[in-house]
Amino acid sequence: MKQVDDHAAQSTPRPSAPASGSGRPAGETYVWVTGMGLTVGLTMIVLLLALVVYNGVSVFWPRHVALVEFQDDGATRFRDGTRALGVILIEQDRDMRDLTPEQRDSPNPADRREKQLFLGNRDAFGQSFAYFSAGDIERVSYPEEVIRAERMEWGDAIFFPIRLELQDADPIEADDPAFDSTLHKLVDEVNARRAAITRIERHAIGQINLQMRDLELEERFYSRQDALTPEQQAARDSVRDRMEQLRAKYEPLAAEAAALRAKQEENRLVYRLVTGDERSMPLGQVVHYYYPNRLTLAGRARLFAGHIWGFLSGYPREANTEGGIFPAIFGTFVMTLLMSVAVMPFGIMAAIYLREYAKQGPLVRAVRIAINNLAGVPSIVFGIFGLGFFVYFVGGNIDRVFYDRALPTPTFGTPGILWAALTLALMTVPVVIVATEEALAAVPRGVREGSLACGASKWQTIRYLVLPASAPGILTGLVLAMARGAGEVAPLMLVGVVALAPNLPVDAIFPFIHLERKFMHLGFHIYDLGFQSPDSEAAKPMVFATTLVLILLVVVLNLLAILVRNHLRKKYATDKF
Amino acid sequence: MQKRQQRAVPERFVVRRATLYFDRFMNQFIKVGGLSVIVAVSLIFVFILLQVFPLFRGATVEWRKDMPVPPGQYVVMGTDEWSELPFFVNAGGEVLFVDTVDPGGPHNRGHFTRTPGLADEATVSAVAFNEMQTQLLYGTVDGRFAIVDVQYKATFPERGGREVAVELDETPLLRIGREGVPVRKLAYGGSGVQKLVAATQEVEGEFELHAVSLAQQRTLLGAGELSVERSYDLTEFLTGEPEQLAIPRDADAVLIGNTDGSVVYLHFDGQEFTRRQVFVPFEDREDRRIATMDFLLGDVSLVLTAHCGANRVYSIYRDPEADMRIWGHTKTFPDLDRGAVFYSASMRNKAFLIGDGRVASLRYGTTETIRWQEDLPVQATLAALGPRYNRLLFLDDQYSLHFYDLHDPHPQAGWRTFFGKIQYEGQATAEYSWQSTGGRDDFERKLSLVPLIIGTLKGTLYAMIFALPIALLAAIYTSQFLDPAVKRYVKPTMEIMASLPSVVLGFLAALWLAPIISNAVPSVLSAMLGVIVGAFGIGYLWGQLPQRIRMLLKPGYEFIAFVPFMVLIAYAGWHLGALAEQFLFVVEDPDTGLVIADFRLWFPRATGLGFEQRNAFVVGFVMGFAVIPIIFTITEDALSNVPEAFRSGSLALGASRWQTAVRVVVPTASAGTFSAVMIGLGRAVGETMIVVMATGNTPVTEFNPFTGMRTLSANIAVELPEAPYLGTLYRTLFLGAMVLFLMTFAVNTVAEVMRQRLREKYRAVE
């Protein structure tokens, strides 16, 4: 086929070929018009990818912090002062309606422009971003002593450090050479302690809580009974005993966590805001800090990599607008994996049936058309089906049969990762069937006939010859299905995705894989951050970064599929009988 | 059999039995498995259908039991929430309760009578019943009234189960109208602060109408005593002999039905009464006399029956001509044989039970449908609809109480609700509208799918307007003119675009693109137009250049050569658009007198249509990203697969490459192109996240590009998480999903059939 294509290109006439009376080939104008279609299409995709990559990457780049000073006689003030400290993000034209008549007619175009600054310190200023009229800015400088610190709450802080107040030592002033190294050491300690607290609370106490919940359900079941048999009474007493034991285990753990927490508050950092206000915070608040105006390029690159790693491996904070997206990546991964496990055997089986077993006729053709069509049915239809059938019908019945003690609290009768995976499996099964069928059809007839003639059974032929030959094609279908599943959001919103899941669907607590749990998903994370968060401006960098991760994931999966397909084509081009 | 086989086949050809069995097993397994996957997948449609089906079923009513009731001259009948302890009020004001649970059982309380402790044993002359609040109204012969609350309460006695207890809570007797003159008719309406009672009296053959507004003291212990705040003599407003009286819950009106068939609407603003309207509900009928006049749930619709049996609903709405809220005829029901004898409104929805004795009919106000109607085996004198909309109770003239079970989970559902125009309460005209939730319990749900279907088509339309030309042109260029070496990279790039998650597109559309586009609509339009015109212009100019220069550009690379031009043209077009805005789209701000050049302000003023930041234009543009690659890929495949002989033949005969493409290749592959467009259409119809994020999700019925819309798919995503399981809304959303399913399935089937036909065609020529 490819050869033929090349041949066609050679035979394409040069524009010199005479065709019409004017001696010029007719319709060259329209060739350009069709070319415009392709140019626009390609530009769109390139621009979009560039936009996402640029915005997604620049989130992590440690940028300079500018000290902006306004003219004394100008109208612009920041909290009654003439200075503002922050990262300059953009400069743009101001809305005509906001301008005074003087500004509108001013000869200086800077009067009609404004700069957006990221200020940080949401706890002090109440806002993270501000616009300042560019015309009123007198001077912009980049003071070296400025620190930008990522905190557990209230977002980043940008400030001039004053001193460290230590519990068991003299305070260290900011100009002391030991200041930076001490702060660095203390922040490391704080982070280690925070990890320890998380370990205790999330894992040890979390496990106790889960066991406690199960026991409470059992206890409730017994206490609801009118009369208990002796065995039941014994069982109830043992349940109560175990509850006591758990409570006893819980106490020291909680105490340990509380002690660690108290230690987090011991040392304080005193700092000055650009407005001159002096504030202080416990070091337990600081996640990490740096001097944005002192960094070398290499230092910046190192921080950049660190930020990216923190984003990919961290847990979200502050209604998802800060911290990392690890649970979302993990949730997407587990869900896609479950989906693949569900979709692969069924999709392949159906395709083998259609191609190798079913008698080819109008009925099979109709089935094939129907399956092709199902691939085009909107995903939300699968979502509503998943909610109605899997969650309410199947899940509700499972609850009634196996989890009746927990009722009316649903266990499987509520959206969860299993139902999400099954719904997406149903949605992608047509993709797998179609791809597998194509791959099976591409295996030449001669291969099958030869095998059968050698005395192999039909199943042996399929198992040892047809399937291995078509494996790459099947794999392509599966990868495409995974890409589609990973990027889909609409049905997931109905069947199990949440903005913030307290627990991962897979963890160290028996039975390790918790199929009934709700989970986080990259796509839904984008939707939730961009549209449900109270401060969508503050969330925007996070959305872009998450978007970049999701696009990378999907594009890589698709490229993989395309590569496999191309490889396959070449293979069969030479393999023809 | 086996022995013979063993003998016939030499040893080395004998297949292990295990292999054979396994083969047979796998054959069956694959067949069963494969078939069941296909069946399971097709069950999706069956399941959705099963969810939708109950919407189109009517009510079922089943007889449950009969019970005797002590004879009496009953005028009012009411019941508790569980329909276990109904009551009957006789003309003397006595209230009789009948325990209907387990008659003859050990805990049955039989029947018992309570007389409201009216302070001084006043003689009752009139009884009225306020069904919605289970309140009785008593008027006395000496011109006073009292309001009696029938308070049901579920108690849980020691022996288990539930027992309904009842208490009567009455106000003291308060004055109304002339002292010493019997009250003939009375009505009460009140909730919250404003409370109003009206009564008619007959003084020496002349009718008088009086009203009092009531005040309730607030004490620390809750609501205190009621007292008369102000009295009004409304006799001057009477136009005839009053027969019916009604006061809505908001206590802002008194409605008087006269014996001559007219209804007077008095408006009460809290201080004064004014006569707003006099209307004759049955003006076109010979016998205009009104038999009954009662409210539907919410007290903004009146159900009227005439003595001739006609049954109509009047609702209050803001009349655009009169510019005030007046009553108008909104619904007409089939006639009864004569005026209604009994009436009971549902407390759950807009249904009402009405009948003339023999015939009982359960009707639904919103949809003008009869949910159930039957000839009763008895002559009913009173009826009550269980407050949970699950029982019908009839009292016949032989003092037997008949219980019926009512099963009607979706009374509002029906073709008319989903696809027809309905004049909802408060609306001046019949409309298609969707509004599934409201602030009040008595809110009338609007469940028309038409605005959603229109929204879906609107989104699709704008997506296709944008995507179709680009996708088709790009496909023609790629398959016919593009250098094959480049094509190897171009196609996967476009396919990557198809895989972009729609949530990403939606996010970019809403938070990044929508502000940009809405700030500069003229610039965007002129840049787009510029690129199109520019392509024609440059193509033409290029054709005019001498061959020497044209030889410099290798054919198949025009699309790259166009890039710098496109950038230039788009840049120029952008600024030209901004310039045009300065001169063309100028409005004067009415508040400040400032003259502003802004398309966003100009467009609504010039066209009377809305302008929103998140609009169909943005959605169409971004949905292009989703649709273009699909149409492009399939069209390109179809064009590339046209047998090479066609092309070579055409070129050999001296046709130019454009002539070959347009006159030979494109027509041959037209079926494939058509199928590509259909599949793209299917994708646009079902797209969810882009629409959810990039529009305001307001249901609309117009095609204005600068407002948003709500599509079927977005509607499901937005509303399903809040819809109660198996409720009307839940099933309606499934109906929406079914419509969506059918739309895409139809479109895709057409596409698929076309594609198969094309394949056969090619096979024929090859």
mmCIF file of N, CA, C and O in Angstrom, chain A residues 522-558:
data_model
loop_
_atom_site.group_PDB
_atom_site.id
_atom_site.type_symbol
_atom_site.label_atom_id
_atom_site.label_comp_id
_atom_site.label_asym_id
_atom_site.label_seq_id
_atom_site.Cartn_x
_atom_site.Cartn_y
_atom_site.Cartn_z
ATOM 1 N N LEU A 522 -7.366 12.173 37.849
ATOM 2 C CA LEU A 522 -6.737 13.383 37.307
ATOM 3 C C LEU A 522 -7.745 14.283 36.595
ATOM 4 O O LEU A 522 -7.783 15.491 36.796
ATOM 5 N N GLY A 523 -8.579 13.656 35.747
ATOM 6 C CA GLY A 523 -9.531 14.454 34.974
ATOM 7 C C GLY A 523 -10.520 15.157 35.886
ATOM 8 O O GLY A 523 -10.792 16.349 35.730
ATOM 9 N N PHE A 524 -11.036 14.429 36.847
ATOM 10 C CA PHE A 524 -12.003 15.055 37.746
ATOM 11 C C PHE A 524 -11.328 16.107 38.618
ATOM 12 O O PHE A 524 -11.948 17.112 38.979
ATOM 13 N N HIS A 525 -10.051 15.875 38.925
ATOM 14 C CA HIS A 525 -9.278 16.848 39.692
ATOM 15 C C HIS A 525 -9.269 18.191 38.950
ATOM 16 O O HIS A 525 -9.455 19.245 39.565
ATOM 17 N N ILE A 526 -9.079 18.132 37.650
ATOM 18 C CA ILE A 526 -9.078 19.357 36.843
ATOM 19 C C ILE A 526 -10.440 20.039 36.931
ATOM 20 O O ILE A 526 -10.547 21.232 37.184
ATOM 21 N N TYR A 527 -11.480 19.246 36.738
ATOM 22 C CA TYR A 527 -12.836 19.801 36.779
ATOM 23 C C TYR A 527 -13.118 20.428 38.137
ATOM 24 O O TYR A 527 -13.603 21.557 38.238
ATOM 25 N N ASP A 528 -12.773 19.701 39.173
ATOM 26 C CA ASP A 528 -13.074 20.175 40.520
ATOM 27 C C ASP A 528 -12.276 21.435 40.853
ATOM 28 O O ASP A 528 -12.826 22.399 41.384
ATOM 29 N N LEU A 529 -10.996 21.436 40.515
ATOM 30 C CA LEU A 529 -10.166 22.604 40.829
ATOM 31 C C LEU A 529 -10.630 23.827 40.057
ATOM 32 O O LEU A 529 -10.739 24.927 40.593
ATOM 33 N N GLY A 530 -10.883 23.627 38.778
ATOM 34 C CA GLY A 530 -11.215 24.766 37.931
ATOM 35 C C GLY A 530 -12.599 25.305 38.186
ATOM 36 O O GLY A 530 -12.870 26.478 37.942
ATOM 37 N N PHE A 531 -13.508 24.457 38.672
ATOM 38 C CA PHE A 531 -14.900 24.899 38.707
ATOM 39 C C PHE A 531 -15.555 24.848 40.064
ATOM 40 O O PHE A 531 -16.550 25.502 40.285
ATOM 41 N N GLN A 532 -15.011 24.070 40.976
ATOM 42 C CA GLN A 532 -15.682 23.979 42.263
ATOM 43 C C GLN A 532 -14.901 24.689 43.352
ATOM 44 O O GLN A 532 -15.394 24.863 44.440
ATOM 45 N N SER A 533 -13.645 25.058 43.067
ATOM 46 C CA SER A 533 -12.865 25.632 44.163
ATOM 47 C C SER A 533 -13.252 27.097 44.356
ATOM 48 O O SER A 533 -13.593 27.788 43.408
ATOM 49 N N PRO A 534 -13.214 27.558 45.597
ATOM 50 C CA PRO A 534 -13.687 28.917 45.894
ATOM 51 C C PRO A 534 -12.821 29.987 45.225
ATOM 52 O O PRO A 534 -13.321 31.024 44.826
ATOM 53 N N ASP A 535 -11.526 29.729 45.097
ATOM 54 C CA ASP A 535 -10.655 30.737 44.513
ATOM 55 C C ASP A 535 -10.045 30.153 43.250
ATOM 56 O O ASP A 535 -8.977 29.565 43.272
ATOM 57 N N SER A 536 -10.773 30.302 42.123
ATOM 58 C CA SER A 536 -10.333 29.605 40.920
ATOM 59 C C SER A 536 -9.057 30.240 40.367
ATOM 60 O O SER A 536 -8.263 29.577 39.715
ATOM 61 N N GLU A 537 -8.824 31.503 40.670
ATOM 62 C CA GLU A 537 -7.599 32.148 40.200
ATOM 63 C C GLU A 537 -6.383 31.494 40.873
ATOM 64 O O GLU A 537 -5.381 31.191 40.226
ATOM 65 N N ALA A 538 -6.502 31.255 42.177
ATOM 66 C CA ALA A 538 -5.394 30.651 42.915
ATOM 67 C C ALA A 538 -5.182 29.206 42.480
ATOM 68 O O ALA A 538 -4.073 28.685 42.556
ATOM 69 N N ALA A 539 -6.258 28.565 42.025
ATOM 70 C CA ALA A 539 -6.149 27.158 41.665
ATOM 71 C C ALA A 539 -5.609 26.960 40.254
ATOM 72 O O ALA A 539 -5.190 25.880 39.891
ATOM 73 N N LYS A 540 -5.630 28.026 39.462
ATOM 74 C CA LYS A 540 -5.288 27.900 38.039
ATOM 75 C C LYS A 540 -3.928 27.237 37.789
ATOM 76 O O LYS A 540 -3.846 26.334 36.951
ATOM 77 N N PRO A 541 -2.861 27.644 38.485
ATOM 78 C CA PRO A 541 -1.578 26.981 38.233
ATOM 79 C C PRO A 541 -1.655 25.476 38.461
ATOM 80 O O PRO A 541 -1.144 24.700 37.659
ATOM 81 N N MET A 542 -2.347 25.088 39.532
ATOM 82 C CA MET A 542 -2.495 23.667 39.818
ATOM 83 C C MET A 542 -3.251 22.963 38.706
ATOM 84 O O MET A 542 -2.944 21.837 38.336
ATOM 85 N N VAL A 543 -4.270 23.640 38.173
ATOM 86 C CA VAL A 543 -5.054 23.006 37.113
ATOM 87 C C VAL A 543 -4.177 22.801 35.893
ATOM 88 O O VAL A 543 -4.208 21.742 35.266
ATOM 89 N N PHE A 544 -3.400 23.818 35.557
ATOM 90 C CA PHE A 544 -2.555 23.682 34.383
ATOM 91 C C PHE A 544 -1.549 22.550 34.583
ATOM 92 O O PHE A 544 -1.305 21.753 33.670
ATOM 93 N N ALA A 545 -0.980 22.476 35.767
ATOM 94 C CA ALA A 545 0.007 21.425 36.029
ATOM 95 C C ALA A 545 -0.646 20.052 35.932
ATOM 96 O O ALA A 545 -0.115 19.127 35.303
ATOM 97 N N THR A 546 -1.847 19.921 36.538
ATOM 98 C CA THR A 546 -2.558 18.642 36.469
ATOM 99 C C THR A 546 -2.907 18.304 35.027
ATOM 100 O O THR A 546 -2.802 17.159 34.592
ATOM 101 N N THR A 547 -3.350 19.343 34.286
ATOM 102 C CA THR A 547 -3.692 19.142 32.884
ATOM 103 C C THR A 547 -2.493 18.592 32.122
ATOM 104 O O THR A 547 -2.625 17.669 31.310
ATOM 105 N N LEU A 548 -1.338 19.169 32.401
ATOM 106 C CA LEU A 548 -0.136 18.716 31.707
ATOM 107 C C LEU A 548 0.119 17.240 31.996
ATOM 108 O O LEU A 548 0.406 16.455 31.077
ATOM 109 N N VAL A 549 -0.028 16.852 33.250
ATOM 110 C CA VAL A 549 0.202 15.446 33.606
ATOM 111 C C VAL A 549 -0.777 14.547 32.869
ATOM 112 O O VAL A 549 -0.400 13.528 32.274
ATOM 113 N N LEU A 550 -2.043 14.940 32.863
ATOM 114 C CA LEU A 550 -3.060 14.113 32.212
ATOM 115 C C LEU A 550 -2.802 14.013 30.715
ATOM 116 O O LEU A 550 -2.874 12.934 30.113
ATOM 117 N N ILE A 551 -2.487 15.160 30.098
ATOM 118 C CA ILE A 551 -2.248 15.146 28.654
ATOM 119 C C ILE A 551 -1.032 14.273 28.334
ATOM 120 O O ILE A 551 -1.067 13.478 27.398
ATOM 121 N N LEU A 552 0.007 14.411 29.138
ATOM 122 C CA LEU A 552 1.189 13.586 28.904
ATOM 123 C C LEU A 552 0.823 12.112 28.954
ATOM 124 O O LEU A 552 1.198 11.328 28.087
ATOM 125 N N LEU A 553 0.066 11.756 29.992
ATOM 126 C CA LEU A 553 -0.343 10.367 30.152
ATOM 127 C C LEU A 553 -1.087 9.864 28.921
ATOM 128 O O LEU A 553 -0.767 8.821 28.339
ATOM 129 N N VAL A 554 -2.083 10.654 28.501
ATOM 130 C CA VAL A 554 -2.933 10.216 27.392
ATOM 131 C C VAL A 554 -2.156 10.216 26.090
ATOM 132 O O VAL A 554 -2.258 9.281 25.284
ATOM 133 N N VAL A 555 -1.358 11.252 25.876
ATOM 134 C CA VAL A 555 -0.616 11.340 24.623
ATOM 135 C C VAL A 555 0.414 10.210 24.541
ATOM 136 O O VAL A 555 0.573 9.594 23.488
ATOM 137 N N VAL A 556 1.072 9.934 25.652
ATOM 138 C CA VAL A 556 2.061 8.852 25.619
ATOM 139 C C VAL A 556 1.379 7.530 25.297
ATOM 140 O O VAL A 556 1.845 6.762 24.465
ATOM 141 N N LEU A 557 0.228 7.287 25.919
ATOM 142 C CA LEU A 557 -0.500 6.046 25.627
ATOM 143 C C LEU A 557 -0.869 5.975 24.152
ATOM 144 O O LEU A 557 -0.734 4.942 23.510
ATOM 145 N N ASN A 558 -1.322 7.105 23.611
ATOM 146 C CA ASN A 558 -1.733 7.111 22.212
ATOM 147 C C ASN A 558 -0.555 6.928 21.280
ATOM 148 O O ASN A 558 -0.650 6.206 20.286
#
